PDB file of C-alpha atoms and ligand atoms in Angstrom:
ATOM      1  CA  MET A  16       3.733   3.211 -14.022  1.00  0.00           C
ATOM      2  CA  GLN A  17       3.101   0.146 -16.171  1.00  0.00           C
ATOM      3  CA  GLU A  18       3.608  -2.454 -13.402  1.00  0.00           C
ATOM      4  CA  LEU A  19       1.361  -0.632 -10.928  1.00  0.00           C
ATOM      5  CA  ASN A  20      -1.372  -0.436 -13.570  1.00  0.00           C
ATOM      6  CA  LEU A  21      -0.997  -4.166 -14.191  1.00  0.00           C
ATOM      7  CA  TYR A  22      -1.481  -4.841 -10.459  1.00  0.00           C
ATOM      8  CA  SER A  23      -4.550  -2.622 -10.482  1.00  0.00           C
ATOM      9  CA  LYS A  24      -5.997  -4.681 -13.363  1.00  0.00           C
ATOM     10  CA  ILE A  25      -5.552  -8.052 -11.667  1.00  0.00           C
ATOM     11  CA  GLU A  26      -6.265  -7.025  -8.048  1.00  0.00           C
ATOM     12  CA  LYS A  27      -9.961  -7.857  -8.221  1.00  0.00           C
ATOM     13  CA  PHE A  28      -9.202 -11.446  -9.273  1.00  0.00           C
ATOM     14  CA  LEU A  29      -6.920 -12.131  -6.299  1.00  0.00           C
ATOM     15  CA  ASP A  30      -8.754 -13.709  -3.429  1.00  0.00           C
ATOM     16  CA  PHE A  31      -7.689 -11.119  -0.824  1.00  0.00           C
ATOM     17  CA  ALA A  32     -10.955  -9.252  -0.249  1.00  0.00           C
ATOM     18  CA  ASP A  33     -11.545 -10.502   3.326  1.00  0.00           C
ATOM     19  CA  GLU A  34      -7.947  -9.872   4.419  1.00  0.00           C
ATOM     20  CA  ILE A  35      -7.886  -6.371   2.929  1.00  0.00           C
ATOM     21  CA  GLU A  36     -11.209  -5.561   4.576  1.00  0.00           C
ATOM     22  CA  ALA A  37      -9.794  -6.677   7.952  1.00  0.00           C
ATOM     23  CA  LEU A  38      -6.719  -4.467   7.439  1.00  0.00           C
ATOM     24  CA  HIS A  39      -8.885  -1.508   6.385  1.00  0.00           C
ATOM     25  CA  GLN A  40     -11.102  -2.061   9.428  1.00  0.00           C
ATOM     26  CA  THR A  41      -8.076  -1.861  11.747  1.00  0.00           C
ATOM     27  CA  PHE A  42      -6.900   1.376  10.083  1.00  0.00           C
ATOM     28  CA  LYS A  43     -10.445   2.736  10.275  1.00  0.00           C
ATOM     29  CA  GLU A  44     -10.572   2.109  14.033  1.00  0.00           C
ATOM     30  CA  ILE A  45      -7.204   3.866  14.488  1.00  0.00           C
ATOM     31  CA  VAL A  46      -8.374   6.843  12.398  1.00  0.00           C
ATOM     32  CA  GLU A  47     -11.716   7.052  14.227  1.00  0.00           C
ATOM     33  CA  GLU A  48      -9.880   7.207  17.547  1.00  0.00           C
ATOM     34  CA  LEU A  49      -7.701  10.094  16.274  1.00  0.00           C
ATOM     35  CA  ASN A  50     -10.773  11.829  14.839  1.00  0.00           C
ATOM     36  CA  PRO A  51      -9.068  13.941  12.103  1.00  0.00           C
ATOM     37  CA  THR A  52     -11.026  16.403   9.971  1.00  0.00           C
ATOM     38  CA  SER A  53      -8.802  15.784   6.929  1.00  0.00           C
ATOM     39  CA  LEU A  54      -6.927  12.734   5.617  1.00  0.00           C
ATOM     40  CA  ILE A  55      -4.725  11.862   2.654  1.00  0.00           C
ATOM     41  CA  ASP A  56      -4.528   8.187   1.676  1.00  0.00           C
ATOM     42  CA  ILE A  57      -1.189   7.655  -0.088  1.00  0.00           C
ATOM     43  CA  GLY A  58      -1.273   4.734  -2.535  1.00  0.00           C
ATOM     44  CA  CYS A  59      -5.052   4.634  -2.181  1.00  0.00           C
ATOM     45  CA  GLY A  60      -5.435   2.116  -5.023  1.00  0.00           C
ATOM     46  CA  GLN A  61      -9.094   1.814  -5.993  1.00  0.00           C
ATOM     47  CA  GLY A  62     -10.135   3.801  -2.921  1.00  0.00           C
ATOM     48  CA  ASP A  63     -11.863   1.175  -0.777  1.00  0.00           C
ATOM     49  CA  PHE A  64     -10.334   2.419   2.482  1.00  0.00           C
ATOM     50  CA  LEU A  65     -11.514   5.979   1.789  1.00  0.00           C
ATOM     51  CA  LEU A  66     -14.985   4.652   0.997  1.00  0.00           C
ATOM     52  CA  SER A  67     -15.149   3.011   4.412  1.00  0.00           C
ATOM     53  CA  LEU A  68     -14.514   6.314   6.252  1.00  0.00           C
ATOM     54  CA  ASP A  69     -17.060   8.697   7.674  1.00  0.00           C
ATOM     55  CA  ASN A  70     -17.866  11.176   4.903  1.00  0.00           C
ATOM     56  CA  LYS A  71     -17.440  14.124   7.301  1.00  0.00           C
ATOM     57  CA  ILE A  72     -13.646  13.725   6.870  1.00  0.00           C
ATOM     58  CA  ASP A  73     -12.207  15.809   4.024  1.00  0.00           C
ATOM     59  CA  THR A  74     -10.250  13.164   2.069  1.00  0.00           C
ATOM     60  CA  LEU A  75      -7.843  12.935  -0.839  1.00  0.00           C
ATOM     61  CA  GLY A  76      -6.582   9.665  -2.315  1.00  0.00           C
ATOM     62  CA  ILE A  77      -3.402   9.653  -4.394  1.00  0.00           C
ATOM     63  CA  ASP A  78      -1.754   6.846  -6.335  1.00  0.00           C
ATOM     64  CA  LEU A  79       0.954   6.483  -8.987  1.00  0.00           C
ATOM     65  CA  SER A  80      -1.335   4.145 -10.969  1.00  0.00           C
ATOM     66  CA  ASP A  81      -3.663   6.124 -13.235  1.00  0.00           C
ATOM     67  CA  GLU A  82      -5.833   3.009 -13.701  1.00  0.00           C
ATOM     68  CA  ALA A  83      -6.361   2.727  -9.934  1.00  0.00           C
ATOM     69  CA  ILE A  84      -7.210   6.433  -9.718  1.00  0.00           C
ATOM     70  CA  ALA A  85      -9.742   6.111 -12.564  1.00  0.00           C
ATOM     71  CA  LEU A  86     -11.467   3.329 -10.577  1.00  0.00           C
ATOM     72  CA  ALA A  87     -11.401   5.436  -7.382  1.00  0.00           C
ATOM     73  CA  LYS A  88     -12.889   8.416  -9.230  1.00  0.00           C
ATOM     74  CA  ALA A  89     -15.657   6.184 -10.609  1.00  0.00           C
ATOM     75  CA  LYS A  90     -16.622   5.657  -6.942  1.00  0.00           C
ATOM     76  CA  GLN A  91     -17.035   9.469  -6.629  1.00  0.00           C
ATOM     77  CA  LEU A  92     -13.892   9.764  -4.481  1.00  0.00           C
ATOM     78  CA  ASN A  93     -11.611  12.780  -4.482  1.00  0.00           C
ATOM     79  CA  ALA A  94      -8.587  11.049  -6.030  1.00  0.00           C
ATOM     80  CA  GLN A  95      -5.555  12.164  -8.013  1.00  0.00           C
ATOM     81  CA  ASN A  96      -2.796  10.484  -9.991  1.00  0.00           C
ATOM     82  CA  ILE A  97      -0.101  12.663  -8.446  1.00  0.00           C
ATOM     83  CA  ASP A  98       3.244  12.172  -6.710  1.00  0.00           C
ATOM     84  CA  LEU A  99       3.077  12.731  -2.942  1.00  0.00           C
ATOM     85  CA  CYS A 100       5.848  15.342  -3.096  1.00  0.00           C
ATOM     86  CA  LYS A 101       3.685  17.482  -5.434  1.00  0.00           C
ATOM     87  CA  VAL A 102       0.691  17.678  -3.076  1.00  0.00           C
ATOM     88  CA  ASP A 103       0.514  21.226  -1.745  1.00  0.00           C
ATOM     89  CA  LYS A 104      -2.316  20.874   0.802  1.00  0.00           C
ATOM     90  CA  LYS A 105      -1.902  19.892   4.472  1.00  0.00           C
ATOM     91  CA  PHE A 106      -3.852  17.193   6.315  1.00  0.00           C
ATOM     92  CA  GLN A 107      -4.369  16.109   9.919  1.00  0.00           C
ATOM     93  CA  CYS A 108      -3.791  12.488   9.022  1.00  0.00           C
ATOM     94  CA  ALA A 109      -1.981  10.481   6.321  1.00  0.00           C
ATOM     95  CA  THR A 110      -2.341   6.751   5.684  1.00  0.00           C
ATOM     96  CA  ALA A 111      -0.363   4.369   3.463  1.00  0.00           C
ATOM     97  CA  ILE A 112      -2.071   0.984   3.570  1.00  0.00           C
ATOM     98  CA  PHE A 113      -1.298  -2.520   2.313  1.00  0.00           C
ATOM     99  CA  ASP A 114       2.353  -2.668   1.232  1.00  0.00           C
ATOM    100  CA  VAL A 115       2.717   0.944  -0.033  1.00  0.00           C
ATOM    101  CA  ILE A 116       5.876   1.552   2.060  1.00  0.00           C
ATOM    102  CA  ASN A 117       7.372  -1.737   0.836  1.00  0.00           C
ATOM    103  CA  TYR A 118       7.124  -0.492  -2.754  1.00  0.00           C
ATOM    104  CA  ILE A 119       9.704   2.178  -1.912  1.00  0.00           C
ATOM    105  CA  PRO A 120      13.397   1.236  -2.098  1.00  0.00           C
ATOM    106  CA  GLU A 121      15.611   1.922   0.900  1.00  0.00           C
ATOM    107  CA  ASP A 122      17.414   4.882  -0.724  1.00  0.00           C
ATOM    108  CA  LYS A 123      14.087   6.635  -1.437  1.00  0.00           C
ATOM    109  CA  ILE A 124      12.407   6.139   1.953  1.00  0.00           C
ATOM    110  CA  GLY A 125      13.906   9.296   3.498  1.00  0.00           C
ATOM    111  CA  GLU A 126      12.591  11.483   0.669  1.00  0.00           C
ATOM    112  CA  PHE A 127       9.167   9.787   0.797  1.00  0.00           C
ATOM    113  CA  PHE A 128       8.864  10.291   4.579  1.00  0.00           C
ATOM    114  CA  LYS A 129       9.958  13.934   4.163  1.00  0.00           C
ATOM    115  CA  CYS A 130       7.061  14.454   1.747  1.00  0.00           C
ATOM    116  CA  CYS A 131       4.713  12.732   4.246  1.00  0.00           C
ATOM    117  CA  TYR A 132       5.978  15.170   6.877  1.00  0.00           C
ATOM    118  CA  ASP A 133       5.352  18.122   4.552  1.00  0.00           C
ATOM    119  CA  VAL A 134       1.703  17.188   3.823  1.00  0.00           C
ATOM    120  CA  LEU A 135       0.879  16.877   7.529  1.00  0.00           C
ATOM    121  CA  GLU A 136      -0.174  19.615   9.894  1.00  0.00           C
ATOM    122  CA  LYS A 137       1.761  19.898  13.171  1.00  0.00           C
ATOM    123  CA  ASP A 138       0.714  17.045  15.493  1.00  0.00           C
ATOM    124  CA  GLY A 139      -0.722  15.220  12.468  1.00  0.00           C
ATOM    125  CA  TYR A 140      -0.579  11.435  12.284  1.00  0.00           C
ATOM    126  CA  PHE A 141       1.046   9.209   9.662  1.00  0.00           C
ATOM    127  CA  ILE A 142      -0.180   5.605   9.841  1.00  0.00           C
ATOM    128  CA  PHE A 143       1.211   2.862   7.647  1.00  0.00           C
ATOM    129  CA  ASP A 144       1.876  -0.873   7.505  1.00  0.00           C
ATOM    130  CA  ILE A 145       4.938  -2.840   6.479  1.00  0.00           C
ATOM    131  CA  ASN A 146       5.521  -6.508   5.757  1.00  0.00           C
ATOM    132  CA  THR A 147       7.665  -8.355   8.289  1.00  0.00           C
ATOM    133  CA  LEU A 148      10.512 -10.659   7.300  1.00  0.00           C
ATOM    134  CA  TYR A 149       8.200 -13.591   8.069  1.00  0.00           C
ATOM    135  CA  GLY A 150       5.625 -12.004   5.737  1.00  0.00           C
ATOM    136  CA  PHE A 151       8.131 -11.862   2.901  1.00  0.00           C
ATOM    137  CA  GLU A 152       9.879 -15.194   3.461  1.00  0.00           C
ATOM    138  CA  ASP A 153       7.016 -17.438   4.517  1.00  0.00           C
ATOM    139  CA  VAL A 154       3.844 -15.830   3.198  1.00  0.00           C
ATOM    140  CA  ALA A 155       4.499 -13.782   0.055  1.00  0.00           C
ATOM    141  CA  GLN A 156       6.746 -16.201  -1.827  1.00  0.00           C
ATOM    142  CA  GLY A 157       5.256 -18.765  -4.195  1.00  0.00           C
ATOM    143  CA  SER A 158       3.242 -19.203  -7.363  1.00  0.00           C
ATOM    144  CA  LEU A 159      -0.404 -18.676  -8.161  1.00  0.00           C
ATOM    145  CA  ASN A 160      -2.323 -19.345 -11.376  1.00  0.00           C
ATOM    146  CA  ILE A 161      -5.846 -18.062 -11.925  1.00  0.00           C
ATOM    147  CA  ASP A 162      -7.748 -19.510 -14.874  1.00  0.00           C
ATOM    148  CA  LEU A 163     -10.904 -17.568 -15.753  1.00  0.00           C
ATOM    149  CA  ASP A 164     -13.164 -17.879 -18.826  1.00  0.00           C
ATOM    150  CA  ASP A 165     -11.582 -15.014 -20.748  1.00  0.00           C
ATOM    151  CA  LYS A 166      -8.505 -14.282 -18.625  1.00  0.00           C
ATOM    152  CA  TYR A 167      -5.465 -16.121 -17.315  1.00  0.00           C
ATOM    153  CA  ILE A 168      -3.202 -14.771 -14.584  1.00  0.00           C
ATOM    154  CA  SER A 169       0.132 -16.204 -13.498  1.00  0.00           C
ATOM    155  CA  ILE A 170       1.962 -14.801 -10.453  1.00  0.00           C
ATOM    156  CA  ASP A 171       5.382 -15.902  -9.317  1.00  0.00           C
ATOM    157  CA  ALA A 172       6.991 -14.291  -6.261  1.00  0.00           C
ATOM    158  CA  TYR A 173      10.562 -14.819  -5.084  1.00  0.00           C
ATOM    159  CA  PHE A 174      12.311 -13.159  -2.112  1.00  0.00           C
ATOM    160  CA  GLU A 175      16.078 -12.695  -2.205  1.00  0.00           C
ATOM    161  CA  ASP A 176      18.496 -10.087  -0.798  1.00  0.00           C
ATOM    162  CA  ASN A 177      15.620  -8.296   0.966  1.00  0.00           C
ATOM    163  CA  ILE A 178      13.692  -7.796  -2.298  1.00  0.00           C
ATOM    164  CA  LEU A 179      10.479  -9.564  -3.264  1.00  0.00           C
ATOM    165  CA  GLU A 180      10.136  -9.799  -7.039  1.00  0.00           C
ATOM    166  CA  THR A 181       6.637 -10.622  -8.186  1.00  0.00           C
ATOM    167  CA  LYS A 182       6.365 -11.549 -11.849  1.00  0.00           C
ATOM    168  CA  ILE A 183       2.876 -11.071 -13.224  1.00  0.00           C
ATOM    169  CA  VAL A 184       1.664 -12.398 -16.578  1.00  0.00           C
ATOM    170  CA  PHE A 185      -1.886 -11.491 -17.570  1.00  0.00           C
ATOM    171  CA  PHE A 186      -3.669 -12.841 -20.667  1.00  0.00           C
ATOM    172  CA  GLU A 187      -6.943 -11.169 -21.604  1.00  0.00           C
ATOM    173  CA  GLN A 188      -9.155 -12.386 -24.436  1.00  0.00           C
ATOM    174  CA  LYS A 189      -9.801  -9.851 -27.207  1.00  0.00           C
ATOM    175  CA  ASP A 190     -12.164 -11.382 -29.779  1.00  0.00           C
ATOM    176  CA  THR A 191     -10.527 -14.690 -30.750  1.00  0.00           C
ATOM    177  CA  LEU A 192      -7.015 -13.737 -29.602  1.00  0.00           C
ATOM    178  CA  TYR A 193      -5.422 -13.263 -26.187  1.00  0.00           C
ATOM    179  CA  LYS A 194      -3.532 -10.061 -25.326  1.00  0.00           C
ATOM    180  CA  LYS A 195      -0.514 -10.658 -23.077  1.00  0.00           C
ATOM    181  CA  GLN A 196       0.692  -8.116 -20.518  1.00  0.00           C
ATOM    182  CA  SER A 197       3.528  -8.773 -18.107  1.00  0.00           C
ATOM    183  CA  GLY A 198       5.636  -6.973 -15.555  1.00  0.00           C
ATOM    184  CA  ILE A 199       7.647  -7.269 -12.352  1.00  0.00           C
ATOM    185  CA  ILE A 200       6.662  -5.560  -9.115  1.00  0.00           C
ATOM    186  CA  ARG A 201       9.413  -5.123  -6.529  1.00  0.00           C
ATOM    187  CA  GLN A 202       8.852  -4.812  -2.828  1.00  0.00           C
ATOM    188  CA  TYR A 203      11.630  -4.008  -0.369  1.00  0.00           C
ATOM    189  CA  TYR A 204      11.962  -5.350   3.162  1.00  0.00           C
ATOM    190  CA  HIS A 205      12.648  -2.584   5.704  1.00  0.00           C
ATOM    191  CA  THR A 206      13.540  -3.214   9.329  1.00  0.00           C
ATOM    192  CA  LYS A 207      11.714  -1.418  12.100  1.00  0.00           C
ATOM    193  CA  LYS A 208      15.051   0.043  13.277  1.00  0.00           C
ATOM    194  CA  PHE A 209      15.751   1.559   9.828  1.00  0.00           C
ATOM    195  CA  LEU A 210      12.259   3.055   9.510  1.00  0.00           C
ATOM    196  CA  GLN A 211      12.336   4.366  13.070  1.00  0.00           C
ATOM    197  CA  HIS A 212      15.636   6.150  12.394  1.00  0.00           C
ATOM    198  CA  GLN A 213      14.361   7.657   9.123  1.00  0.00           C
ATOM    199  CA  LEU A 214      11.187   8.873  10.846  1.00  0.00           C
ATOM    200  CA  GLU A 215      12.903  10.278  13.919  1.00  0.00           C
ATOM    201  CA  ILE A 216      15.480  12.355  12.027  1.00  0.00           C
ATOM    202  CA  LEU A 217      12.579  14.090  10.272  1.00  0.00           C
ATOM    203  CA  GLY A 218      10.656  14.808  13.461  1.00  0.00           C
ATOM    204  CA  PHE A 219       8.172  11.946  13.638  1.00  0.00           C
ATOM    205  CA  GLU A 220       7.602  10.058  16.865  1.00  0.00           C
ATOM    206  CA  ILE A 221       6.452   6.413  16.768  1.00  0.00           C
ATOM    207  CA  GLU A 222       3.514   6.155  19.160  1.00  0.00           C
ATOM    208  CA  SER A 223       2.963   2.449  18.586  1.00  0.00           C
ATOM    209  CA  ALA A 224       3.795  -0.482  16.329  1.00  0.00           C
ATOM    210  CA  ILE A 225       0.980  -3.018  16.182  1.00  0.00           C
ATOM    211  CA  LYS A 226       1.614  -6.618  15.171  1.00  0.00           C
ATOM    212  CA  PHE A 227      -0.909  -7.785  12.592  1.00  0.00           C
ATOM    213  CA  LYS A 228      -1.708 -11.172  11.049  1.00  0.00           C
ATOM    214  CA  LEU A 229      -3.008 -10.518   7.523  1.00  0.00           C
ATOM    215  CA  HIS A 230      -2.494 -13.692   5.500  1.00  0.00           C
ATOM    216  CA  SER A 231      -1.249 -16.000   8.239  1.00  0.00           C
ATOM    217  CA  GLU A 232      -2.637 -17.614  11.389  1.00  0.00           C
ATOM    218  CA  ASP A 233       0.778 -18.692  12.690  1.00  0.00           C
ATOM    219  CA  ASP A 234       2.811 -15.530  13.023  1.00  0.00           C
ATOM    220  CA  TYR A 235       2.387 -11.841  12.286  1.00  0.00           C
ATOM    221  CA  ASP A 236       3.213 -10.892   8.691  1.00  0.00           C
ATOM    222  CA  LYS A 237       2.615  -7.133   9.068  1.00  0.00           C
ATOM    223  CA  GLN A 238       3.227  -4.311  11.471  1.00  0.00           C
ATOM    224  CA  ILE A 239       1.158  -1.133  11.614  1.00  0.00           C
ATOM    225  CA  PHE A 240       2.984   2.025  12.707  1.00  0.00           C
ATOM    226  CA  ILE A 241       1.167   4.949  14.273  1.00  0.00           C
ATOM    227  CA  THR A 242       3.493   7.952  14.065  1.00  0.00           C
ATOM    228  CA  LYS A 243       3.055  11.601  14.983  1.00  0.00           C
ATOM    229  CA  ARG A 244       4.581  14.614  13.247  1.00  0.00           C
ATOM    230  CA  LEU A 245       5.925  16.740  16.095  1.00  0.00           C
TER     231      LEU A 245
HETATM  232  C1  SAM B  29      -1.292  -3.254  -2.667  1.00  0.00           C
HETATM  233  S1  SAM B  29      -1.892  -1.749  -3.278  1.00  0.00           S
HETATM  234  C2  SAM B  29      -2.844  -1.141  -1.891  1.00  0.00           C
HETATM  235  C3  SAM B  29      -3.933  -0.186  -2.305  1.00  0.00           C
HETATM  236  C4  SAM B  29      -4.761   0.411  -1.164  1.00  0.00           C
HETATM  237  N1  SAM B  29      -3.946   1.202  -0.261  1.00  0.00           N
HETATM  238  C5  SAM B  29      -5.493  -0.641  -0.387  1.00  0.00           C
HETATM  239  O1  SAM B  29      -5.358  -0.701   0.837  1.00  0.00           O
HETATM  240  O2  SAM B  29      -6.256  -1.408  -0.996  1.00  0.00           O
HETATM  241  C6  SAM B  29      -0.486  -0.680  -3.236  1.00  0.00           C
HETATM  242  C7  SAM B  29      -0.732   0.631  -3.969  1.00  0.00           C
HETATM  243  O3  SAM B  29       0.362   1.511  -3.749  1.00  0.00           O
HETATM  244  C8  SAM B  29       0.546   2.269  -4.928  1.00  0.00           C
HETATM  245  N2  SAM B  29       1.874   2.874  -4.846  1.00  0.00           N
HETATM  246  C9  SAM B  29       3.075   2.256  -4.853  1.00  0.00           C
HETATM  247  N3  SAM B  29       4.069   3.145  -4.686  1.00  0.00           N
HETATM  248  C10 SAM B  29       3.484   4.366  -4.535  1.00  0.00           C
HETATM  249  C11 SAM B  29       3.981   5.693  -4.319  1.00  0.00           C
HETATM  250  N4  SAM B  29       5.282   5.955  -4.209  1.00  0.00           N
HETATM  251  N5  SAM B  29       3.082   6.707  -4.239  1.00  0.00           N
HETATM  252  C12 SAM B  29       1.760   6.464  -4.361  1.00  0.00           C
HETATM  253  N6  SAM B  29       1.234   5.230  -4.573  1.00  0.00           N
HETATM  254  C13 SAM B  29       2.090   4.200  -4.661  1.00  0.00           C
HETATM  255  C14 SAM B  29       0.314   1.250  -6.028  1.00  0.00           C
HETATM  256  O4  SAM B  29       0.021   1.815  -7.273  1.00  0.00           O
HETATM  257  C15 SAM B  29      -0.880   0.456  -5.454  1.00  0.00           C
HETATM  258  O5  SAM B  29      -2.107   1.001  -5.864  1.00  0.00           O
END
């Protein structure tokens, strides 16, 4: 997963720390209310959400980026570079935080949700966020250049036909030369109606959908779904 590893490399240079912490805090409050004894964080990245949780919860973080998992493991977290559908343990709660569901194309969502269903115990909760259309059209699009002493990052995001393409170019100094890495990350806009249908045919019930302002003061750019596996 070349592109996901590239994102993992540049994530710490993006100025999102406060926003991500606010999103993690909201998920933490939801999880604390549900009080699970076990939790799987799908697309855990570098593991910061898991770190914020009470260490009495038995946790597993999984991610398709091996670089992200190496960083999570360095924080002493139980983390694995494994596909969700290959996890054979069951949990009382599953989370997928900060765009994870938008990384999955429409024709793969059903299979992904089925695997979420399979890793949950009966009455377990699956909590995730998605970007709204406003989030894609008005917040995510645009260009960003980050010029550091020994690194240069260029990000260019364009939303068309319900797909956000983010082109990343990353130059990293190695001795006197710069190494260039580049890739495109695609995120897919999903409507609430589509997700609700996909969840309900599997046996999930949506308990609530919370509007959330992550990067914007004007309108909500995310929605957090709290769903229950019946
Ligand atoms: C924006 S990051 C969010 C990381 C973390 N959840 C957080 O809140 O900081 C999205 C993560 O989802 C991971 N990801 C994307 N698709 C995935 C999939 N199908 N299964 C597991 N992880 C996935 C990416 O590698 C990336 O680490």
